[in-house]
PDB file of C-alpha atoms and ligand atoms in Angstrom:
ATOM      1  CA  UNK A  30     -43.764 -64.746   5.557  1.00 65.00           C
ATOM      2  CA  UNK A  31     -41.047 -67.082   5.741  1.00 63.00           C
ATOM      3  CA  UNK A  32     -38.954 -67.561   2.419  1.00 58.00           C
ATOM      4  CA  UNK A  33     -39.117 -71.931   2.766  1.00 72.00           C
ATOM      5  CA  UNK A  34     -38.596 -72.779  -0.678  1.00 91.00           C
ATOM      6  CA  UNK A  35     -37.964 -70.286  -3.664  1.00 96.00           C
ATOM      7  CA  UNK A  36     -37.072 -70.970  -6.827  1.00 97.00           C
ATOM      8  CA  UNK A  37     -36.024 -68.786  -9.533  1.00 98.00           C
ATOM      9  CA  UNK A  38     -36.493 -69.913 -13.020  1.00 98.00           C
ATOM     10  CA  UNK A  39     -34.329 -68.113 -15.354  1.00 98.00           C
ATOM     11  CA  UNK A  40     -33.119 -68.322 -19.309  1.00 98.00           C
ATOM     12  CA  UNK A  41     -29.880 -70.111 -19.991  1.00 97.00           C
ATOM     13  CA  UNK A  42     -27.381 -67.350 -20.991  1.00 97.00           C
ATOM     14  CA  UNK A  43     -28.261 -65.210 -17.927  1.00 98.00           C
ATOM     15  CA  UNK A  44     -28.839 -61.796 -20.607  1.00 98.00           C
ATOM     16  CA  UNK A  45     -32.697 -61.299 -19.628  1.00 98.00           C
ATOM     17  CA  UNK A  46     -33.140 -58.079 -18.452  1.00 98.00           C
ATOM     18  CA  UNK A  47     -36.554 -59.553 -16.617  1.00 98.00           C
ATOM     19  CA  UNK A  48     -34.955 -62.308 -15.263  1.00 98.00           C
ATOM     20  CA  UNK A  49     -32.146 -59.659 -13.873  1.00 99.00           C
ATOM     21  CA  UNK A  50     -34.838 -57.451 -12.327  1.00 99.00           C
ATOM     22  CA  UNK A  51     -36.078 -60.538 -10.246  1.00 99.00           C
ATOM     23  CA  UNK A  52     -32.770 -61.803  -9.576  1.00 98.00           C
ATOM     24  CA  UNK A  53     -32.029 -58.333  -7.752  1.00 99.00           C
ATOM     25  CA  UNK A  54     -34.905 -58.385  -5.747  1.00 99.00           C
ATOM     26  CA  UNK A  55     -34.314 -61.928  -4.310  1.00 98.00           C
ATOM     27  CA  UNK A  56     -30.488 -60.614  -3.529  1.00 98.00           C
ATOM     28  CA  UNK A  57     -31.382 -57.295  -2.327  1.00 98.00           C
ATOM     29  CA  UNK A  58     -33.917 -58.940   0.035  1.00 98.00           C
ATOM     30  CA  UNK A  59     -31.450 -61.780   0.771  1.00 98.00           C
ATOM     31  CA  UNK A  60     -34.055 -64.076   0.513  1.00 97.00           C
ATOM     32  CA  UNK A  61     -32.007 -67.679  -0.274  1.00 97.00           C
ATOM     33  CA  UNK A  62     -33.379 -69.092  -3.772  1.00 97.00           C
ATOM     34  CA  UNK A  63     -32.477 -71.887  -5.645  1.00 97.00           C
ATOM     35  CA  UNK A  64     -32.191 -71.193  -9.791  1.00 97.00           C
ATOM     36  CA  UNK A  65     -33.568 -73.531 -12.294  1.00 97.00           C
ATOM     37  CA  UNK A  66     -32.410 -72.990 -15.936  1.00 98.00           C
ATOM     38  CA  UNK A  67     -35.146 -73.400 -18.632  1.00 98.00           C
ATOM     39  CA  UNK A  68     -34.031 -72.937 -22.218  1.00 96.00           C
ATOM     40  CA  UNK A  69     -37.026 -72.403 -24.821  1.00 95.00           C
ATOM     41  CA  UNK A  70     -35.515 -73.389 -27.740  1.00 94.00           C
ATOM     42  CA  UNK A  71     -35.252 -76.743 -26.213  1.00 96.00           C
ATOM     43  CA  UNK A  72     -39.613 -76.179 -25.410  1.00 96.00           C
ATOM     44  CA  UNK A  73     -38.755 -75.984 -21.218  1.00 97.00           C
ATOM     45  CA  UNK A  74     -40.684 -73.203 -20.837  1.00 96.00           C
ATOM     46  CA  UNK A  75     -43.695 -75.337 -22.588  1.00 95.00           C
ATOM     47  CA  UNK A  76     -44.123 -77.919 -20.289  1.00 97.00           C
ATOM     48  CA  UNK A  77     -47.284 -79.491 -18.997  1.00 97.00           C
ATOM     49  CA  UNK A  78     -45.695 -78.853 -15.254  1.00 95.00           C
ATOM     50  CA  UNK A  79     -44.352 -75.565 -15.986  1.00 96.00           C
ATOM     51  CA  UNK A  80     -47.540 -74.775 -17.649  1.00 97.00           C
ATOM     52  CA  UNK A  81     -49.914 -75.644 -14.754  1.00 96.00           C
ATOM     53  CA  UNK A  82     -47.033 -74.118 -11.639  1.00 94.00           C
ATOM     54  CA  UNK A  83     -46.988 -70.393 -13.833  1.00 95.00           C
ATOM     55  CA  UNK A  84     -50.266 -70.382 -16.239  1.00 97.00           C
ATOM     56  CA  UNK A  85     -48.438 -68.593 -18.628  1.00 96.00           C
ATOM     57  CA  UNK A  86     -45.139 -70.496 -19.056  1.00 93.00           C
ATOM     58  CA  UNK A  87     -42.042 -68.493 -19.976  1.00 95.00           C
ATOM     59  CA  UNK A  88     -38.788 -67.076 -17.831  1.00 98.00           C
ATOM     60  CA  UNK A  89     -38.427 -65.598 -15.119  1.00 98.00           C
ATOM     61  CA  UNK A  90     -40.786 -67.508 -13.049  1.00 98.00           C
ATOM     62  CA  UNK A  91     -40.906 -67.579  -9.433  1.00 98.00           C
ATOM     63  CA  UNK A  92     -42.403 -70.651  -7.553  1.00 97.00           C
ATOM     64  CA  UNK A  93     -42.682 -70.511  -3.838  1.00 97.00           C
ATOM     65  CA  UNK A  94     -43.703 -73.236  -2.377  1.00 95.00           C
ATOM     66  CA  UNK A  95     -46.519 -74.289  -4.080  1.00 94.00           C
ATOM     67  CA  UNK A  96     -47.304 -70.812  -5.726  1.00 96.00           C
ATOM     68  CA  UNK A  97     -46.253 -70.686  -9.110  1.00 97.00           C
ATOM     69  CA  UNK A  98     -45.824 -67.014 -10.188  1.00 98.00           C
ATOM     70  CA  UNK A  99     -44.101 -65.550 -14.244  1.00 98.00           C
ATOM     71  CA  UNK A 100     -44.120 -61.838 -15.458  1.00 98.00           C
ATOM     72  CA  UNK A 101     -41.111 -60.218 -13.982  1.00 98.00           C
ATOM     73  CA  UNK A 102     -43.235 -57.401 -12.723  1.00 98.00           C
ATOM     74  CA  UNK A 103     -45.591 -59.556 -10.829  1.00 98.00           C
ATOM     75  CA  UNK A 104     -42.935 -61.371  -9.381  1.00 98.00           C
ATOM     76  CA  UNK A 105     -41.054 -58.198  -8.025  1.00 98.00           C
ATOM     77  CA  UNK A 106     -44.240 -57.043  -6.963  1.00 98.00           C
ATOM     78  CA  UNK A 107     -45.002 -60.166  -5.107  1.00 98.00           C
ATOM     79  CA  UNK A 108     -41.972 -60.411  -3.988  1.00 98.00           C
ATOM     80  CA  UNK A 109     -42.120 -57.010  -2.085  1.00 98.00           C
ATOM     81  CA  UNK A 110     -45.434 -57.231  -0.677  1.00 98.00           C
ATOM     82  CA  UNK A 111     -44.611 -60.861   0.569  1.00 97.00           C
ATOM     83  CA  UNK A 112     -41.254 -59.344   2.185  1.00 98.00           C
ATOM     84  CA  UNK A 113     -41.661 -56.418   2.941  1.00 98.00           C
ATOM     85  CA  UNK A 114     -38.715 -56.092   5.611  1.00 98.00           C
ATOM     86  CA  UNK A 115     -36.492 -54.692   2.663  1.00 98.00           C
ATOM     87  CA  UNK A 116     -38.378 -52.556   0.029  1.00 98.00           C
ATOM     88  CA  UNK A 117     -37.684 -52.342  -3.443  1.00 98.00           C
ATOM     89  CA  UNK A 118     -40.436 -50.292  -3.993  1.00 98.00           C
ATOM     90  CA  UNK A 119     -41.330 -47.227  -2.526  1.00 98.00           C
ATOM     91  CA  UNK A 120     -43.804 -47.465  -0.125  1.00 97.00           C
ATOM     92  CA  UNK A 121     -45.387 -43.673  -0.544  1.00 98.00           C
ATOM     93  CA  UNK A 122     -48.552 -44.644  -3.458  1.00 98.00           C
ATOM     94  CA  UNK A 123     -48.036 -41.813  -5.379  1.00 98.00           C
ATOM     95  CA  UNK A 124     -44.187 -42.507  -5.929  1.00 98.00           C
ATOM     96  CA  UNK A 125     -45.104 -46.174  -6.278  1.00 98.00           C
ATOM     97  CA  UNK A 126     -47.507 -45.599  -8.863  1.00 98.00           C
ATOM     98  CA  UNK A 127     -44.436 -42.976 -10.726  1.00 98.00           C
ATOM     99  CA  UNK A 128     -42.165 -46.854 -10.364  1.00 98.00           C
ATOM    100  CA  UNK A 129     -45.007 -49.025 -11.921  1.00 98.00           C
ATOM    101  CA  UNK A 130     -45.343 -46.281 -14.743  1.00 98.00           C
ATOM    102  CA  UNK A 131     -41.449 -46.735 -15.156  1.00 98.00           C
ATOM    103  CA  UNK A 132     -41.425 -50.092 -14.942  1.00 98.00           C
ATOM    104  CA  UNK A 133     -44.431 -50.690 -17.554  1.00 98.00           C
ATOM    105  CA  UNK A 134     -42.982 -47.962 -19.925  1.00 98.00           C
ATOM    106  CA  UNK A 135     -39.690 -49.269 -20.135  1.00 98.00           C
ATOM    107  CA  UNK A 136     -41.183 -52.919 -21.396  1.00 98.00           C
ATOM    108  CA  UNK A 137     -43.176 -50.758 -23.901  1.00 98.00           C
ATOM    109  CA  UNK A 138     -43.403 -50.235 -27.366  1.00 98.00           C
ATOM    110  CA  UNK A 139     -41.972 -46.873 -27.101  1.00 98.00           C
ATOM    111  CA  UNK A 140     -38.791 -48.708 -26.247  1.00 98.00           C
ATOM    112  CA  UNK A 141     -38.960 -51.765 -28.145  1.00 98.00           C
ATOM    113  CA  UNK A 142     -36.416 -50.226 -30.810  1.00 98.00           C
ATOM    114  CA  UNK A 143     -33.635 -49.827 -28.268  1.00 98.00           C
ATOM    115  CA  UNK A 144     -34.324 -53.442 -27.357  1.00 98.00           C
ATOM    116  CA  UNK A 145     -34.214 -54.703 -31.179  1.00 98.00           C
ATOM    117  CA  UNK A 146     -31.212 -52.778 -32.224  1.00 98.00           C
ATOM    118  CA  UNK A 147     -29.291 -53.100 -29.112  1.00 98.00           C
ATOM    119  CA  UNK A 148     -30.282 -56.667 -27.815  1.00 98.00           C
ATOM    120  CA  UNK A 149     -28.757 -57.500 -24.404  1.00 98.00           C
ATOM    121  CA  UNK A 150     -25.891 -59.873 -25.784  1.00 98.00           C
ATOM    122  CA  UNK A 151     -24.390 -56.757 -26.852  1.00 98.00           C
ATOM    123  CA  UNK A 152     -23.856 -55.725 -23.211  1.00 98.00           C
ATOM    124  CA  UNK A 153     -22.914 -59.478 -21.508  1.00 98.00           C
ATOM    125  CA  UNK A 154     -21.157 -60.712 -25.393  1.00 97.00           C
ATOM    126  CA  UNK A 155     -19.653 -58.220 -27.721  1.00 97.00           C
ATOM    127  CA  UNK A 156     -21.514 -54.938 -28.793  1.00 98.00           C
ATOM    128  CA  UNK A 157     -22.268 -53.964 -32.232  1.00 98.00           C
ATOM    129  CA  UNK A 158     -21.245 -51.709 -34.527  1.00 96.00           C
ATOM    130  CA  UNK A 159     -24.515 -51.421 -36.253  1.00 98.00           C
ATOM    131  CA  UNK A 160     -25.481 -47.856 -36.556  1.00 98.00           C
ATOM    132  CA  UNK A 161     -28.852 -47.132 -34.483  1.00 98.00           C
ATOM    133  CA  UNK A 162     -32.011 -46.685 -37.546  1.00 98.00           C
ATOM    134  CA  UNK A 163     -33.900 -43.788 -37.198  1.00 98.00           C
ATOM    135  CA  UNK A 164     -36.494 -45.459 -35.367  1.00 98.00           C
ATOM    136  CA  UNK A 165     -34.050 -46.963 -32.527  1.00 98.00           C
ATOM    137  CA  UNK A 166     -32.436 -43.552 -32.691  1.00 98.00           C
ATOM    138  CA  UNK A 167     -35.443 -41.728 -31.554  1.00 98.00           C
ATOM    139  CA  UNK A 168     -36.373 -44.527 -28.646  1.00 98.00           C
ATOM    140  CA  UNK A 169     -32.666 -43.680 -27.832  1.00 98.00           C
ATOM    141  CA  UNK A 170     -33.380 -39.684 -27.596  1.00 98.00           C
ATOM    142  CA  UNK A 171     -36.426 -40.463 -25.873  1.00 98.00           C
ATOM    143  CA  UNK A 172     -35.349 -42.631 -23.374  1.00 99.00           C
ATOM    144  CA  UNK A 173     -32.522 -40.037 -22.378  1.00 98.00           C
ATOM    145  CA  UNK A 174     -34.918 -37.339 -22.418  1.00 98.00           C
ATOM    146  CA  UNK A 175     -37.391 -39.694 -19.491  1.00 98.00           C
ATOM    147  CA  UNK A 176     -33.984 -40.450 -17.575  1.00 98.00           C
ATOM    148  CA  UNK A 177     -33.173 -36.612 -17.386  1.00 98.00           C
ATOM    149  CA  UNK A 178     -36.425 -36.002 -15.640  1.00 98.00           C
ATOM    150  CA  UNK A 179     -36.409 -38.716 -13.082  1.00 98.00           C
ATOM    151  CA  UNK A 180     -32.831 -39.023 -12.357  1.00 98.00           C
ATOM    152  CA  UNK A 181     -32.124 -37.867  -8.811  1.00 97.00           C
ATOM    153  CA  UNK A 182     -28.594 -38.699  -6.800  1.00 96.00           C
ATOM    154  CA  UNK A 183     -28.228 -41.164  -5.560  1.00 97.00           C
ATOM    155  CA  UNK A 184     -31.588 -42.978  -6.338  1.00 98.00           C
ATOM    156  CA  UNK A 185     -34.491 -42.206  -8.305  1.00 98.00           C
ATOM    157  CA  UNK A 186     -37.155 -41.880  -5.365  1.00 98.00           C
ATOM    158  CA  UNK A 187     -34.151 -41.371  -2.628  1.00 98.00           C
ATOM    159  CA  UNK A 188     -33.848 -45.145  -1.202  1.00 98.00           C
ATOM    160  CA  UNK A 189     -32.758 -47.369  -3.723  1.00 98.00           C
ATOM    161  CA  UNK A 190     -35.992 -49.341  -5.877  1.00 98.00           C
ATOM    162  CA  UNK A 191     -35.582 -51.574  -8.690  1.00 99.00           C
ATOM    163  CA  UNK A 192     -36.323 -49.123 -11.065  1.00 99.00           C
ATOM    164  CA  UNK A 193     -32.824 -47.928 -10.135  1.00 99.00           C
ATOM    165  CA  UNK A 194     -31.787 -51.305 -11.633  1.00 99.00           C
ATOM    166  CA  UNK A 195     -33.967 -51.652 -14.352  1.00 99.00           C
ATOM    167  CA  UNK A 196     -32.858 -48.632 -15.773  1.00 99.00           C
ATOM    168  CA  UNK A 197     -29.603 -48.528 -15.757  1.00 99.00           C
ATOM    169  CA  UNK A 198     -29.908 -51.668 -17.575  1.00 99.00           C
ATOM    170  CA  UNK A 199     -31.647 -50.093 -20.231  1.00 99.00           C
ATOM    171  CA  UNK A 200     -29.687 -47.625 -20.621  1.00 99.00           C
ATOM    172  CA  UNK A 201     -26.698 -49.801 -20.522  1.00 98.00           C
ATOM    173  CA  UNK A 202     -27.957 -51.454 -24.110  1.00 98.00           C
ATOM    174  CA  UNK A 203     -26.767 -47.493 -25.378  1.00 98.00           C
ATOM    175  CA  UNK A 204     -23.731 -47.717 -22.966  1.00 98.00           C
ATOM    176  CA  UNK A 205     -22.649 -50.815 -24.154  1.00 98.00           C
ATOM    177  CA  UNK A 206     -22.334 -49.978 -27.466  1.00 98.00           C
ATOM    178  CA  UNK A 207     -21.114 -45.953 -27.233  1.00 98.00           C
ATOM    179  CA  UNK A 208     -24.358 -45.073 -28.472  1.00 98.00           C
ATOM    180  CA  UNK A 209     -24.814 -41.308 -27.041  1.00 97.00           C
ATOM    181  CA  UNK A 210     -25.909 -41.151 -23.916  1.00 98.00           C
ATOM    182  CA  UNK A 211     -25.870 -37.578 -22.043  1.00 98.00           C
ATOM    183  CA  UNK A 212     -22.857 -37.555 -19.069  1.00 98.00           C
ATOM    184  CA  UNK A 213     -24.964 -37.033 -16.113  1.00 98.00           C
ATOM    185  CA  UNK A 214     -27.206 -40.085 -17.577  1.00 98.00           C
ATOM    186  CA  UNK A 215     -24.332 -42.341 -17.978  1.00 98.00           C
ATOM    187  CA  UNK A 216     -22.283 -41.147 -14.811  1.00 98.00           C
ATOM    188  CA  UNK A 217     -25.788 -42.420 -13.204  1.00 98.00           C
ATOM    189  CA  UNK A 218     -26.377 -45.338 -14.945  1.00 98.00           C
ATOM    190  CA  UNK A 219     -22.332 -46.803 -14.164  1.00 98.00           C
ATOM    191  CA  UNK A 220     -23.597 -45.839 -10.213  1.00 98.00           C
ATOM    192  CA  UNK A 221     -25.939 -48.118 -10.520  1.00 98.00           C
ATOM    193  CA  UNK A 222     -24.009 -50.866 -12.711  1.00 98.00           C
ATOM    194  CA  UNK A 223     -21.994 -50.957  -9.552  1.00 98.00           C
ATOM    195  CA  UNK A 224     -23.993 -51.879  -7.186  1.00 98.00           C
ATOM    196  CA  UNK A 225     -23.092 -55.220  -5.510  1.00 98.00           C
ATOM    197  CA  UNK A 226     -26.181 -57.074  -6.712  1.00 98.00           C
ATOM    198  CA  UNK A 227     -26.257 -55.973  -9.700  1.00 98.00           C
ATOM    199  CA  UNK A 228     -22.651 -56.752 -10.275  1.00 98.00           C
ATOM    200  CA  UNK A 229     -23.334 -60.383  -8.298  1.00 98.00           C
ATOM    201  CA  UNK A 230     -25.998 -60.656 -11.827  1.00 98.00           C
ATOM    202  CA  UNK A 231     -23.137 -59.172 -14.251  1.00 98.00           C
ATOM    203  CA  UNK A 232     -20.641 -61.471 -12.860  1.00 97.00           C
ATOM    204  CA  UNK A 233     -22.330 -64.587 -13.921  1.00 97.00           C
ATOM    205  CA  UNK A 234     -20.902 -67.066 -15.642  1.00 96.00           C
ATOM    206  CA  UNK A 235     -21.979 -67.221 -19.120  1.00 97.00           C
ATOM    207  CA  UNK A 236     -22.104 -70.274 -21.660  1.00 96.00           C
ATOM    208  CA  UNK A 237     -20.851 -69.385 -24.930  1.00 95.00           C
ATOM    209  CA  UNK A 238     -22.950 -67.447 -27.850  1.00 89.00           C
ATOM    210  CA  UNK A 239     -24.182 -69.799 -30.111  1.00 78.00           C
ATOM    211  CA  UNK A 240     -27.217 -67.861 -31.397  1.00 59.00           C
ATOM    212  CA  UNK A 241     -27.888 -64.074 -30.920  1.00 51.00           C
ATOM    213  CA  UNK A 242     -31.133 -63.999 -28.428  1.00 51.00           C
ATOM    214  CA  UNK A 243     -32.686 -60.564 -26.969  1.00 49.00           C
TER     215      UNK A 243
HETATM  216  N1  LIG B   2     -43.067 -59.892 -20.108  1.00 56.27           N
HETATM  217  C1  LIG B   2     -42.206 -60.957 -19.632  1.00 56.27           C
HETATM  218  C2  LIG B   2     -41.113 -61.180 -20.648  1.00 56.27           C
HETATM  219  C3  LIG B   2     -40.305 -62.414 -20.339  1.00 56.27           C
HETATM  220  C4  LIG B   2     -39.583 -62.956 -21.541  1.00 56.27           C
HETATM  221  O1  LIG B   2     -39.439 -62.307 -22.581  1.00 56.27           O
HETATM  222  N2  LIG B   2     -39.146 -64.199 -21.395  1.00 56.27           N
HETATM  223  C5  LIG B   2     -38.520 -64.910 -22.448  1.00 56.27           C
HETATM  224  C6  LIG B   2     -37.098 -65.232 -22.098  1.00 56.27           C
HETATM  225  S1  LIG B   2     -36.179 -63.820 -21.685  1.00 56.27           S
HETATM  226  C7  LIG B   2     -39.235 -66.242 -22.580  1.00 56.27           C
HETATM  227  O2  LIG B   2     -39.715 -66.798 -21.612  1.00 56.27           O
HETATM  228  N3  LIG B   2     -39.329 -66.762 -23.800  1.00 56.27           N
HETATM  229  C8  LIG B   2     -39.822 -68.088 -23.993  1.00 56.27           C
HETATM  230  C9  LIG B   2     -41.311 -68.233 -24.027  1.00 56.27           C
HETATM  231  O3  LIG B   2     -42.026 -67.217 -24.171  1.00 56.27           O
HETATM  232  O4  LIG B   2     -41.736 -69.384 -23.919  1.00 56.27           O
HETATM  233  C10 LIG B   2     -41.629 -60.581 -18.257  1.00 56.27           C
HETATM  234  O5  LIG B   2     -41.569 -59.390 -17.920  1.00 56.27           O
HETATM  235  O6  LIG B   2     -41.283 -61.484 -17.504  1.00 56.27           O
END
């Protein structure tokens, strides 16, 4: 399929971890993409046009040509069955199935303190000093413990996937803020905070913080 015209709709202050996991996928597969900011708090994300292109509204939001596509996982998915040439998903179903689990998990409840406690302005802004409750204390444990049992060097399922990405970032909301993290974890996770397109998304310019934001 040819790329013809992709746009990535994105959040203002360039801190979404969904937006980021759709932002490497268009750069790893070096598809060219234009980016359109939409900023909810000014009700961009609500519009009749916006609406009608995604169904659901919200960032990220992917329209190609006339297919209007939100939901960060859909997108990537799209995204990698519609180019194919360079996977960001493994291609063998049972290990594909093992990065959809990931990928769902780590936007579920069972880490939703980690996100709360340790929102992503404290990686791209200033980190906090707020001690983790017990609650975002035992996501933290947790979410260690999962990363000890898939971790493999260099790359989760050998080639690189966007699961790579997406959790380093996660982990990276500990990271950030010196919140323990075991070494082999975090020597990982800075691996994978190197990579080129994920530093091309770290390297953003940023507007200033005027209100804290997830
Ligand atoms: N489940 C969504 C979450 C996306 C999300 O939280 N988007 C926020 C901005 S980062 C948003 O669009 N908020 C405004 C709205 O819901 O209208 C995904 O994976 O894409």
């Amino acid at each position: 399929m040819l790329a013809r015209m992709m746009v990535l709709h994105v959040e203002p202050r360039w801190i979404s971890p969904y937006v980021f996991s759709c932002f490497v996928t268009l750069e790893e597969k070096r598809l060219p993409f234009d980016v359109v900011v939409l900023d909810s708090a000014k009700d961009e994300t609500t519009t009749p046009d916006h609406l009608a292109r995604t169904v659901t509204g919200r960032v990220p939001a992917l329209v190609h040509d006339d297919f209007g596509l939100a939901e960060s996982n859909a997108i990537v998915e799209y995204l990698d069955d519609a180019f194919p040439d360079v996977p960001v998903l493994p291609r063998d179903p049972r290990q594909r199935a093992r990065a959809r689990q990931l990928m769902s998990w780590m936007r579920s409840d069972d880490t939703a303190p980690i996100r709360e406690e340790r929102p992503t302005t404290t990686i791209f802004y200033a980190p906090t000093t707020a001690p983790l409750s017990a609650s975002g204390l035992a996501a933290a444990v947790k979410l260690c413990a999962v990363a000890e049992r898939v971790i493999r060097e260099p790359n989760l399922f050998g080639p690189w996937s966007i699961v790579d990405a997406e959790l380093a970032f996660l982990l990276h909301r500990l990271l950030a803020n010196g919140d323990p993290v075991p070494p082999p974890v975090k020597a990982w996770a800075e691996a994978q905070w190197a990579r080129p397109t994920v530093r091309a998304w770290r390297e953003r310019p940023r507007p200033p913080l005027t209100a804290p934001r997830a």
